[in-house]
Tab-separated table of C-alpha atoms and ligand atoms in Angstrom:
chain	number	residue	atom	x	y	z
A	1	MET	CA	-92.589	-54.926	-3.343
A	2	THR	CA	-93.081	-58.130	-5.342
A	3	ASP	CA	-96.585	-58.816	-6.539
A	4	GLU	CA	-97.092	-62.122	-4.772
A	5	LYS	CA	-96.257	-60.851	-1.325
A	6	ILE	CA	-98.952	-59.583	1.014
A	7	ASP	CA	-98.781	-55.859	1.700
A	8	ILE	CA	-98.928	-56.316	5.453
A	9	LEU	CA	-98.994	-52.625	6.401
A	10	SER	CA	-102.351	-52.247	4.646
A	11	LEU	CA	-104.084	-54.945	6.718
A	12	THR	CA	-106.520	-53.849	9.422
A	13	ASN	CA	-106.305	-55.681	12.743
A	14	GLU	CA	-109.083	-58.059	11.621
A	15	LYS	CA	-107.501	-58.771	8.246
A	16	LEU	CA	-104.104	-59.330	9.867
A	17	LYS	CA	-105.649	-61.769	12.311
A	18	ALA	CA	-107.187	-63.735	9.436
A	19	PHE	CA	-103.848	-63.737	7.573
A	20	ILE	CA	-101.912	-65.049	10.593
A	21	THR	CA	-104.422	-67.724	11.556
A	22	ASP	CA	-105.318	-68.885	8.007
A	23	ASP	CA	-101.991	-68.651	6.176
A	24	PHE	CA	-99.663	-69.573	9.005
A	25	GLN	CA	-101.925	-71.594	11.298
A	26	GLU	CA	-100.586	-69.429	14.117
A	27	LYS	CA	-102.358	-68.118	17.228
A	28	PRO	CA	-104.271	-64.847	16.794
A	29	PHE	CA	-102.285	-63.062	19.516
A	30	HIS	CA	-99.307	-62.935	17.141
A	31	ALA	CA	-101.393	-60.689	14.909
A	32	LYS	CA	-101.705	-58.208	17.749
A	33	GLN	CA	-97.935	-58.314	18.340
A	34	ILE	CA	-97.230	-57.687	14.665
A	35	PHE	CA	-99.870	-54.951	14.433
A	36	THR	CA	-98.314	-53.142	17.408
A	37	TRP	CA	-94.830	-53.382	15.900
A	38	LEU	CA	-96.018	-52.001	12.582
A	39	HIS	CA	-98.417	-49.316	13.687
A	40	GLN	CA	-97.357	-48.227	17.144
A	41	ARG	CA	-93.602	-48.566	16.931
A	42	ASN	CA	-93.100	-47.625	13.265
A	43	CYS	CA	-91.173	-50.842	12.656
A	44	THR	CA	-90.119	-51.486	9.051
A	45	SER	CA	-88.521	-54.956	9.187
A	46	PHE	CA	-89.639	-58.335	10.493
A	47	ASP	CA	-86.231	-58.874	12.124
A	48	GLU	CA	-87.009	-56.145	14.634
A	49	MET	CA	-90.087	-58.046	15.864
A	50	THR	CA	-88.114	-59.743	18.618
A	51	ASP	CA	-91.052	-61.228	20.508
A	52	LEU	CA	-91.926	-63.459	17.529
A	53	SER	CA	-90.182	-66.772	17.013
A	54	LYS	CA	-87.403	-66.841	14.420
A	55	ASN	CA	-89.486	-69.333	12.438
A	56	LEU	CA	-92.481	-67.068	12.223
A	57	ARG	CA	-90.305	-64.094	11.278
A	58	GLU	CA	-88.744	-66.086	8.435
A	59	SER	CA	-92.090	-67.283	7.093
A	60	LEU	CA	-93.439	-63.752	7.324
A	61	LYS	CA	-90.520	-62.565	5.203
A	62	ASP	CA	-91.427	-65.159	2.571
A	63	LYS	CA	-95.079	-64.244	2.345
A	64	ALA	CA	-95.323	-60.583	3.280
A	65	ALA	CA	-93.558	-57.283	2.769
A	66	ILE	CA	-93.569	-53.995	4.652
A	67	SER	CA	-93.776	-51.108	2.205
A	68	THR	CA	-91.607	-48.099	2.937
A	69	LEU	CA	-91.279	-44.653	1.459
A	70	LYS	CA	-88.082	-42.925	0.499
A	71	VAL	CA	-87.721	-39.212	1.202
A	72	LEU	CA	-86.678	-37.725	-2.149
A	73	ARG	CA	-86.905	-34.108	-1.059
A	74	LYS	CA	-87.804	-32.188	2.026
A	75	GLN	CA	-88.495	-28.471	2.205
A	76	VAL	CA	-88.820	-26.727	5.559
A	77	SER	CA	-90.548	-23.353	5.667
A	78	LYS	CA	-88.501	-20.611	7.274
A	79	LEU	CA	-91.735	-18.752	7.948
A	80	ASP	CA	-93.639	-21.276	10.026
A	81	GLY	CA	-91.775	-24.607	10.226
A	82	THR	CA	-94.162	-26.324	7.806
A	83	ARG	CA	-92.429	-29.241	6.121
A	84	LYS	CA	-93.189	-30.550	2.687
A	85	TYR	CA	-92.034	-34.035	1.713
A	86	LEU	CA	-91.669	-35.597	-1.690
A	87	PHE	CA	-91.749	-39.369	-1.217
A	88	GLU	CA	-90.857	-42.139	-3.634
A	89	LEU	CA	-93.076	-45.219	-3.552
A	90	ALA	CA	-91.765	-48.759	-4.083
A	91	ASP	CA	-92.750	-48.605	-7.791
A	92	GLY	CA	-90.899	-45.343	-8.376
A	93	ASN	CA	-93.961	-43.083	-8.393
A	94	THR	CA	-93.811	-39.923	-6.298
A	95	ILE	CA	-96.267	-38.315	-3.879
A	96	GLU	CA	-96.308	-35.313	-1.582
A	97	SER	CA	-97.201	-34.910	2.081
A	98	VAL	CA	-97.133	-31.862	4.326
A	99	PHE	CA	-96.447	-31.518	8.054
A	100	MET	CA	-97.984	-28.544	9.848
A	101	GLN	CA	-97.881	-27.482	13.468
A	102	TYR	CA	-100.810	-25.763	15.124
A	103	GLU	CA	-101.576	-24.771	18.695
A	104	TYR	CA	-103.782	-27.850	19.026
A	105	GLY	CA	-101.220	-30.331	17.718
A	106	ALA	CA	-99.290	-31.577	14.710
A	107	SER	CA	-101.054	-32.442	11.489
A	108	VAL	CA	-100.117	-34.343	8.353
A	109	CYS	CA	-101.753	-33.666	5.008
A	110	VAL	CA	-101.840	-37.046	3.283
A	111	SER	CA	-102.034	-37.897	-0.433
A	112	THR	CA	-104.528	-40.593	-1.411
A	113	GLU	CA	-103.638	-41.112	-5.083
A	114	VAL	CA	-100.675	-40.665	-7.401
A	115	GLY	CA	-101.904	-37.680	-9.399
A	116	CYS	CA	-105.629	-37.008	-9.728
A	117	ASP	CA	-108.224	-37.178	-12.485
A	118	MET	CA	-110.731	-34.624	-11.185
A	119	GLY	CA	-109.376	-31.932	-13.509
A	120	CYS	CA	-109.977	-28.855	-11.301
A	121	SER	CA	-108.644	-25.919	-13.273
A	122	PHE	CA	-106.707	-24.249	-10.421
A	123	CYS	CA	-105.061	-27.372	-8.962
A	124	ALA	CA	-101.547	-28.625	-9.760
A	125	SER	CA	-102.195	-32.231	-8.619
A	126	THR	CA	-104.404	-32.993	-11.584
A	127	VAL	CA	-101.953	-31.910	-14.294
A	128	GLY	CA	-100.917	-35.205	-15.928
A	129	GLY	CA	-103.983	-37.057	-14.623
A	130	LYS	CA	-104.209	-39.975	-12.259
A	131	VAL	CA	-101.562	-42.712	-12.239
A	132	ARG	CA	-103.008	-44.974	-9.534
A	133	GLU	CA	-104.646	-45.136	-6.130
A	134	LEU	CA	-102.555	-45.472	-2.968
A	135	THR	CA	-102.822	-48.456	-0.634
A	136	ALA	CA	-103.755	-47.972	3.016
A	137	GLY	CA	-100.131	-48.797	3.884
A	138	GLU	CA	-98.791	-46.087	1.584
A	139	MET	CA	-101.079	-43.558	3.272
A	140	LEU	CA	-100.006	-44.739	6.734
A	141	SER	CA	-96.324	-44.614	5.787
A	142	GLN	CA	-96.647	-40.898	5.042
A	143	VAL	CA	-97.757	-40.314	8.647
A	144	TYR	CA	-95.193	-42.702	10.154
A	145	GLU	CA	-92.228	-41.384	8.123
A	146	ILE	CA	-93.066	-37.803	9.029
A	147	GLU	CA	-93.466	-38.725	12.681
A	148	LYS	CA	-90.025	-40.347	12.616
A	149	ASP	CA	-88.415	-37.496	10.722
A	150	SER	CA	-89.893	-34.686	12.829
A	151	GLY	CA	-89.759	-36.490	16.170
A	152	ILE	CA	-93.201	-35.032	16.884
A	153	ARG	CA	-96.320	-37.086	17.598
A	154	ILE	CA	-98.946	-36.615	14.919
A	155	SER	CA	-102.381	-35.935	16.399
A	156	HIS	CA	-104.301	-34.834	13.311
A	157	VAL	CA	-104.584	-36.092	9.744
A	158	VAL	CA	-106.191	-34.340	6.798
A	159	LEU	CA	-106.805	-36.126	3.500
A	160	MET	CA	-106.156	-33.028	1.443
A	161	GLY	CA	-103.014	-33.956	-0.413
A	162	MET	CA	-102.906	-35.215	-3.941
A	163	GLY	CA	-105.876	-37.254	-5.157
A	164	GLU	CA	-109.614	-37.630	-4.576
A	165	PRO	CA	-110.051	-39.658	-1.361
A	166	LEU	CA	-113.614	-40.727	-2.145
A	167	ASN	CA	-112.476	-42.340	-5.409
A	168	ASN	CA	-110.276	-44.583	-3.265
A	169	LEU	CA	-112.764	-45.071	-0.461
A	170	GLU	CA	-112.060	-48.706	0.373
A	171	ASN	CA	-108.368	-48.075	1.040
A	172	VAL	CA	-109.118	-44.778	2.769
A	173	LEU	CA	-111.487	-46.565	5.172
A	174	ASP	CA	-108.836	-49.189	5.999
A	175	PHE	CA	-106.335	-46.362	6.519
A	176	ILE	CA	-108.699	-44.672	8.992
A	177	GLU	CA	-109.489	-47.934	10.770
A	178	ILE	CA	-105.774	-48.646	11.290
A	179	LEU	CA	-104.941	-45.068	12.277
A	180	THR	CA	-107.645	-45.048	14.952
A	181	ASP	CA	-106.934	-48.572	16.247
A	182	LYS	CA	-106.002	-48.552	19.931
A	183	ASN	CA	-103.090	-50.883	19.149
A	184	GLY	CA	-101.858	-48.431	16.525
A	185	LYS	CA	-101.578	-44.647	16.703
A	186	ASN	CA	-104.987	-44.497	18.391
A	187	LEU	CA	-105.942	-41.247	16.686
A	188	SER	CA	-109.381	-39.895	17.402
A	189	GLU	CA	-111.775	-40.048	14.442
A	190	ARG	CA	-112.596	-36.443	15.253
A	191	ASN	CA	-109.020	-35.467	14.397
A	192	ILE	CA	-109.322	-36.783	10.842
A	193	THR	CA	-110.696	-34.720	7.954
A	194	ILE	CA	-111.550	-35.931	4.463
A	195	SER	CA	-111.805	-33.341	1.724
A	196	THR	CA	-113.740	-34.179	-1.427
A	197	SER	CA	-114.423	-32.445	-4.700
A	198	GLY	CA	-117.974	-33.801	-4.342
A	199	ILE	CA	-118.563	-37.412	-5.436
A	200	VAL	CA	-122.190	-37.517	-4.289
A	201	PRO	CA	-122.836	-41.302	-4.033
A	202	LYS	CA	-119.563	-41.726	-2.135
A	203	ILE	CA	-120.446	-38.922	0.295
A	204	LYS	CA	-123.640	-40.843	1.089
A	205	GLU	CA	-121.761	-44.126	1.383
A	206	LEU	CA	-119.333	-42.509	3.823
A	207	ALA	CA	-122.206	-40.935	5.782
A	208	ASP	CA	-123.790	-44.370	6.194
A	209	LYS	CA	-120.616	-45.596	7.938
A	210	GLU	CA	-121.470	-43.092	10.691
A	211	LEU	CA	-117.840	-42.340	11.524
A	212	GLN	CA	-116.949	-39.282	13.585
A	213	ILE	CA	-114.546	-37.879	11.002
A	214	THR	CA	-114.985	-34.392	9.545
A	215	LEU	CA	-116.085	-34.097	5.941
A	216	ALA	CA	-115.086	-31.052	3.895
A	217	LEU	CA	-116.501	-30.209	0.478
A	218	SER	CA	-114.466	-28.233	-2.039
A	219	LEU	CA	-117.191	-25.751	-2.998
A	220	HIS	CA	-115.129	-23.020	-4.710
A	221	ALA	CA	-118.070	-21.478	-6.584
A	222	SER	CA	-121.480	-20.171	-5.646
A	223	THR	CA	-123.492	-21.139	-8.732
A	224	GLN	CA	-123.854	-24.272	-10.824
A	225	GLY	CA	-122.429	-22.528	-13.918
A	226	ALA	CA	-119.397	-21.080	-12.155
A	227	ARG	CA	-118.636	-24.371	-10.444
A	228	GLU	CA	-118.788	-26.261	-13.749
A	229	LYS	CA	-116.164	-23.899	-15.125
A	230	LEU	CA	-113.721	-24.604	-12.289
A	231	MET	CA	-114.520	-28.218	-11.444
A	232	PRO	CA	-115.566	-30.781	-14.100
A	233	VAL	CA	-117.126	-32.964	-11.352
A	234	ALA	CA	-119.888	-30.343	-11.083
A	235	LYS	CA	-121.217	-31.438	-14.480
A	236	LYS	CA	-121.840	-34.905	-13.087
A	237	TYR	CA	-123.334	-33.912	-9.734
A	238	SER	CA	-125.324	-30.705	-9.405
A	239	LEU	CA	-124.569	-28.172	-6.719
A	240	ASP	CA	-127.978	-28.761	-5.133
A	241	GLU	CA	-127.591	-32.527	-4.851
A	242	THR	CA	-124.020	-32.071	-3.590
A	243	ILE	CA	-125.149	-29.715	-0.816
A	244	ASP	CA	-127.972	-32.153	-0.013
A	245	ALA	CA	-125.415	-34.953	0.363
A	246	MET	CA	-123.445	-32.787	2.816
A	247	ARG	CA	-126.663	-32.181	4.768
A	248	TYR	CA	-127.195	-35.945	4.799
A	249	TYR	CA	-123.676	-36.422	6.164
A	250	PHE	CA	-124.509	-34.151	9.086
A	251	GLU	CA	-127.826	-35.924	9.720
A	252	LYS	CA	-126.188	-39.347	9.823
A	253	THR	CA	-123.070	-38.464	11.831
A	254	GLY	CA	-123.983	-35.357	13.841
A	255	ARG	CA	-120.656	-33.916	12.692
A	256	ARG	CA	-120.561	-30.312	11.577
A	257	VAL	CA	-119.475	-30.266	7.924
A	258	SER	CA	-116.939	-27.943	6.292
A	259	PHE	CA	-116.897	-26.127	2.976
A	260	GLU	CA	-113.730	-24.916	1.317
A	261	TYR	CA	-113.840	-21.907	-0.939
A	262	ALA	CA	-110.684	-20.887	-2.795
A	263	LEU	CA	-111.069	-17.160	-3.370
A	264	ILE	CA	-110.117	-16.210	-6.919
A	265	LYS	CA	-109.962	-12.545	-7.862
A	266	GLY	CA	-112.609	-11.596	-10.400
A	267	GLU	CA	-114.023	-15.158	-10.531
A	268	ASN	CA	-115.878	-15.923	-7.325
A	269	ASP	CA	-115.344	-12.963	-4.975
A	270	THR	CA	-118.256	-10.620	-5.736
A	271	ASP	CA	-121.217	-9.499	-3.636
A	272	SER	CA	-123.516	-11.816	-5.536
A	273	ASP	CA	-121.210	-14.691	-4.559
A	274	VAL	CA	-121.729	-13.660	-0.935
A	275	GLU	CA	-125.500	-13.761	-1.449
A	276	ASN	CA	-125.376	-17.106	-3.246
A	277	ILE	CA	-123.148	-18.713	-0.621
A	278	TYR	CA	-125.576	-17.553	2.041
A	279	ARG	CA	-128.475	-19.077	0.119
A	280	LEU	CA	-126.641	-22.376	-0.263
A	281	LEU	CA	-125.333	-22.751	3.265
A	282	HIS	CA	-127.691	-21.033	5.668
A	283	GLY	CA	-129.420	-23.439	7.990
A	284	ILE	CA	-126.697	-26.079	7.598
A	285	ASN	CA	-124.543	-26.778	10.645
A	286	CYS	CA	-121.299	-25.938	8.887
A	287	HIS	CA	-118.086	-24.035	8.749
A	288	LEU	CA	-116.795	-22.196	5.692
A	289	ASN	CA	-113.076	-21.970	5.092
A	290	LEU	CA	-111.889	-19.235	2.741
A	291	ILE	CA	-108.573	-20.064	1.068
A	292	PRO	CA	-106.839	-17.318	-0.905
A	293	VAL	CA	-106.120	-19.259	-4.101
A	294	ASN	CA	-102.534	-20.308	-4.539
A	295	PRO	CA	-101.346	-19.520	-8.080
A	296	ALA	CA	-100.170	-23.113	-8.540
A	297	ARG	CA	-101.176	-23.146	-12.226
A	298	GLY	CA	-99.611	-19.859	-13.183
A	299	ASP	CA	-101.072	-16.383	-13.291
A	300	ALA	CA	-104.563	-17.318	-14.493
A	301	PHE	CA	-105.751	-17.465	-10.889
A	302	THR	CA	-104.786	-14.859	-8.342
A	303	ALA	CA	-106.145	-14.204	-4.880
A	304	PRO	CA	-107.875	-10.978	-3.879
A	305	ASP	CA	-105.791	-8.859	-1.489
A	306	ARG	CA	-106.022	-9.275	2.279
A	307	GLN	CA	-108.458	-6.395	2.699
A	308	ALA	CA	-110.881	-7.710	0.087
A	309	THR	CA	-110.630	-11.202	1.561
A	310	GLU	CA	-111.451	-9.932	5.030
A	311	LEU	CA	-114.367	-7.904	3.665
A	312	PHE	CA	-115.753	-11.022	1.960
A	313	GLN	CA	-115.480	-12.855	5.267
A	314	LYS	CA	-117.154	-10.038	7.235
A	315	LYS	CA	-120.121	-9.880	4.880
A	316	LEU	CA	-120.780	-13.598	5.284
A	317	GLU	CA	-120.244	-13.414	9.018
A	318	LYS	CA	-122.844	-10.663	9.284
A	319	MET	CA	-125.321	-12.959	7.550
A	320	GLY	CA	-124.672	-15.576	10.217
A	321	ILE	CA	-122.323	-17.899	8.334
A	322	ASN	CA	-119.517	-19.400	10.395
A	323	VAL	CA	-116.469	-18.462	8.307
A	324	THR	CA	-112.695	-18.266	8.712
A	325	ILE	CA	-109.797	-17.433	6.428
A	326	ARG	CA	-107.349	-20.288	6.266
A	327	ARG	CA	-103.908	-19.416	7.523
A	328	ALA	CA	-101.545	-19.904	4.597
A	329	LEU	CA	-98.753	-22.169	5.799
A	330	GLY	CA	-95.663	-23.004	3.809
A	331	ARG	CA	-96.056	-20.252	1.206
A	332	ASP	CA	-92.306	-20.317	0.638
A	333	ILE	CA	-92.122	-24.092	0.014
A	334	ASP	CA	-94.667	-24.809	-2.731
A	335	GLY	CA	-97.317	-25.494	-0.084
A	336	ALA	CA	-100.227	-26.126	-2.468
A	337	CYS	CA	-101.166	-29.617	-3.657
A	338	GLY	CA	-98.969	-31.135	-6.278
A	339	GLU	CA	-96.671	-28.150	-6.708
A	340	LEU	CA	-93.466	-29.773	-5.525
A	341	ARG	CA	-94.078	-32.971	-7.479
A	342	ARG	CA	-94.690	-31.028	-10.700
A	343	LYS	CA	-91.519	-29.049	-10.173
A	344	VAL	CA	-89.416	-32.174	-9.754
A	345	MET	CA	-91.086	-34.017	-12.663
A	346	ASN	CA	-90.548	-31.166	-15.124
B	1	LIG	N1	-109.572	-33.996	-4.083
B	1	LIG	C1	-109.946	-33.474	-2.804
B	1	LIG	C2	-108.806	-33.273	-1.833
B	1	LIG	C3	-107.493	-32.711	-2.299
B	1	LIG	S1	-107.232	-30.990	-2.528
B	1	LIG	C4	-110.738	-32.202	-2.972
B	1	LIG	O1	-110.908	-31.751	-4.085
B	1	LIG	O2	-111.252	-31.687	-1.983
B	1	LIG	C5	-107.395	-30.159	-1.006
B	1	LIG	C6	-107.986	-28.760	-1.185
B	1	LIG	O3	-107.054	-27.851	-1.817
B	1	LIG	C7	-109.231	-28.758	-2.058
B	1	LIG	O4	-110.208	-27.934	-1.494
B	1	LIG	C8	-108.696	-28.156	-3.346
B	1	LIG	O5	-109.728	-27.637	-4.138
B	1	LIG	C9	-107.744	-27.126	-2.819
B	1	LIG	N2	-106.808	-26.587	-3.801
B	1	LIG	C10	-106.222	-27.204	-4.844
B	1	LIG	N3	-105.441	-26.353	-5.536
B	1	LIG	C11	-105.528	-25.175	-4.909
B	1	LIG	C12	-104.944	-23.884	-5.148
B	1	LIG	N4	-104.146	-23.674	-6.183
B	1	LIG	N5	-105.265	-22.888	-4.291
B	1	LIG	C13	-106.088	-23.104	-3.240
B	1	LIG	N6	-106.662	-24.290	-2.971
B	1	LIG	C14	-106.392	-25.313	-3.797
């Protein structure tokens, strides 16, 4: 996309209305027509917008562009039908998205940045750092392209792909506004989950928006010291203030919060971890998701076996914590964040 052109896919209904009335001196109802073409019908060229005058279509082409993604690679799991996509952006950068089917519907795991600068020691997305943030349109295109490719309506979106969504909050909020617009895909806010490594001021900022989306915190350790070892962000925001921010999110939104805990053998899977997790989370309206760590960064991190994982879960359950073990989808297709991209880049 050329720099001067407006990235029209990233404009919320309101912003599109302002663009059409200010820049083109056209009636606002054209904005609604264009919005519907872009976000309900997955349209990728102005020529297809047949209910607009030829004049308006031509001037739109001059001033605006519709960003599209190119599928570079697609891997379909033979085990569970999970699909992993490697997309190329207009500037040549690459990102990953994952399509998963559940009993309750179809879900897309969306990337929010090219790369990531959080530096978590077990995660492949952060190797090589962050290149740039994604636009709202680039996040939407991941959902739309996958919907087109799979032929299945997407009902759920999780922001758990590459990147730290709360470091790109402005674009993420536009993405959510467009995705939940009744003239677009009309997704329910309740079907959208943001996962964060724990950027405390941004968690509070998001809470103050009082949206009905689910917020998940990547906890991954049960003490301040252990968390600092795995996640550099823990040095900036203490575990206590991070948990407090999650409590604040619940108070403001009434939405039960989630905690993700990647189980790593010999690192964070002991009985004292069980005790510490209980101390941190009891009394919070929350759900804990145990994820057997995926050895995306080599052999340094391995998951405890199934039996040990289930025992860990049972102990927490007995203490009254609401806990599940995440079903591992796409194990045969580099399912974990950033794995496919790294493989292709190397
Ligand atoms: N930056 C955000 C969202 C992206 S990652 C965050 O940190 O939450 C989505 C989830 O996958 C996070 O909980 C992340 O910690 C986890 N994850 C990353 N690499 C993993 C691995 N190798 N095994 C298991 N979980 C992993």
